Coordinates of C-alpha atoms in Angstrom, one line a residue:
X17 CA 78.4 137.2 -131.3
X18 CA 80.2 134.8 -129.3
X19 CA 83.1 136.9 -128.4
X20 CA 85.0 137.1 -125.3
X21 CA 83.2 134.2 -123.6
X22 CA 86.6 131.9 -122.6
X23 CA 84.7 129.6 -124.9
X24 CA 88.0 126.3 -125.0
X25 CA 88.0 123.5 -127.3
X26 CA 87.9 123.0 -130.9
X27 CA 85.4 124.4 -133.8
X28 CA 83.3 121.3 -134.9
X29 CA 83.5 120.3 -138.9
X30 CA 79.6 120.5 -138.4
X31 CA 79.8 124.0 -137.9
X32 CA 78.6 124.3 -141.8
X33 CA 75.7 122.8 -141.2
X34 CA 74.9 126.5 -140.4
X35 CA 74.3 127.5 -143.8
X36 CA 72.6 130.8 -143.4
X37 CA 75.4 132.5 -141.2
X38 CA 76.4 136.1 -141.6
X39 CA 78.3 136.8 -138.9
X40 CA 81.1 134.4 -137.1
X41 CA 82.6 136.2 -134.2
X42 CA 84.2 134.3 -132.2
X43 CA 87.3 136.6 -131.3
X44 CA 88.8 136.3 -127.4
X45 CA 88.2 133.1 -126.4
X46 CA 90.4 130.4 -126.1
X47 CA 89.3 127.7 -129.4
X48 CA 92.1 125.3 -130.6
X49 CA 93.1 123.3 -133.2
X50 CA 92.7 124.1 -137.1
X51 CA 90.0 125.2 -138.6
X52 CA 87.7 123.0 -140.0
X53 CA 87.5 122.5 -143.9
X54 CA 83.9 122.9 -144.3
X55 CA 83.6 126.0 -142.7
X56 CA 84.6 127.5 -146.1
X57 CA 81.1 126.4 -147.5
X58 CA 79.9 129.1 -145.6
X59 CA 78.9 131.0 -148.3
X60 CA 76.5 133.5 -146.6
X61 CA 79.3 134.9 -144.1
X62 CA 79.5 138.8 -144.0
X63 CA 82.4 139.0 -141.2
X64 CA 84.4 136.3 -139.5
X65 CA 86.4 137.2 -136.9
X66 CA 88.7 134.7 -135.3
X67 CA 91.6 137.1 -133.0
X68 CA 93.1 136.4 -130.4
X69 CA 92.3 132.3 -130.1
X70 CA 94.4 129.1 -130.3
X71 CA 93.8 128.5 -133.7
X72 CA 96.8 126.5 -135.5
X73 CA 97.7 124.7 -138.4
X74 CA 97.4 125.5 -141.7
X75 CA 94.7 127.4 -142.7
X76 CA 92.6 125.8 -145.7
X77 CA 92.4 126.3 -148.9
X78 CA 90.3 129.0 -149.4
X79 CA 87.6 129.5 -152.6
X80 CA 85.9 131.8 -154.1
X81 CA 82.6 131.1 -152.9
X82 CA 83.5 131.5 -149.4
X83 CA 84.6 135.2 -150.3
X84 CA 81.4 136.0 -152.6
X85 CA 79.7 137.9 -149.2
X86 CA 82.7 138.2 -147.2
X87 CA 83.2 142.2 -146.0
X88 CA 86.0 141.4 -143.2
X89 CA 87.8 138.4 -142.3
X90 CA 90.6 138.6 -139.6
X91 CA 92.3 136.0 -137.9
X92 CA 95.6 137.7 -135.9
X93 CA 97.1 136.5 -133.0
X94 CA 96.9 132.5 -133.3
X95 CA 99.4 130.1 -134.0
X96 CA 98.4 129.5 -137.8
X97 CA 101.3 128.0 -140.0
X98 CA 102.3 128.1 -142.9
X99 CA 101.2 130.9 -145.5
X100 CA 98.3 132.4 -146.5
X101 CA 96.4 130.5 -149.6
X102 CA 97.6 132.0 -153.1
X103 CA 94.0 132.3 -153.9
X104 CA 92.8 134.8 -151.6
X105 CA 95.4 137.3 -152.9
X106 CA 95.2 137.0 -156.7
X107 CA 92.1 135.2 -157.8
X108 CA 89.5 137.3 -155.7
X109 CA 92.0 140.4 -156.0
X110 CA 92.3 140.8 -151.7
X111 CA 95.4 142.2 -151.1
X112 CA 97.1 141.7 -147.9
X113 CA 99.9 143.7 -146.1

């Protein structure tokens, strides 16, 4: 849990190098900059919780095995753009509100 730290700066691509992850939490801190592609091949992530960051950009395409653990996912209150992949909705049968 690296929560509410005032952690600054950008999440490194390497971060998947941390294969065995369950739990991201890096809410209320002040990351920037998009998220990085290979974070998705986190396929061991339980939770991943983003909030109240910096974060912008599109977010990436998301695929099925990074949902295949995935309880809770929340990423409110960045600067994100665009709209959220068609996958996540339909082919893994998430609905959002």
């Amino acid at each position: 849990d690296l929560s509410s730290n005032d952690f600054e700066g950008s999440l490194l691509d390497e971060i998947h190098q941390l294969a065995k992850l369950s739990l991201l939490n890096l809410q209320d801190n002040k990351f920037e900059g998009s998220l990085p592609g290979r974070m998705l091949l986190l396929s061991h992530l339980d939770f991943v919780h983003l909030d109240r960051n910096h974060f912008s950009g599109p977010l990436p395409p998301f695929s099925a095995i990074f949902f295949y653990n995935l309880e809770e996912l929340t990423f409110s209150e960045n600067e994100f753009t665009g709209t959220l992949p068609r996958t996540v909705d339909v082919d893994l049968g998430y609905r959002l509100d």
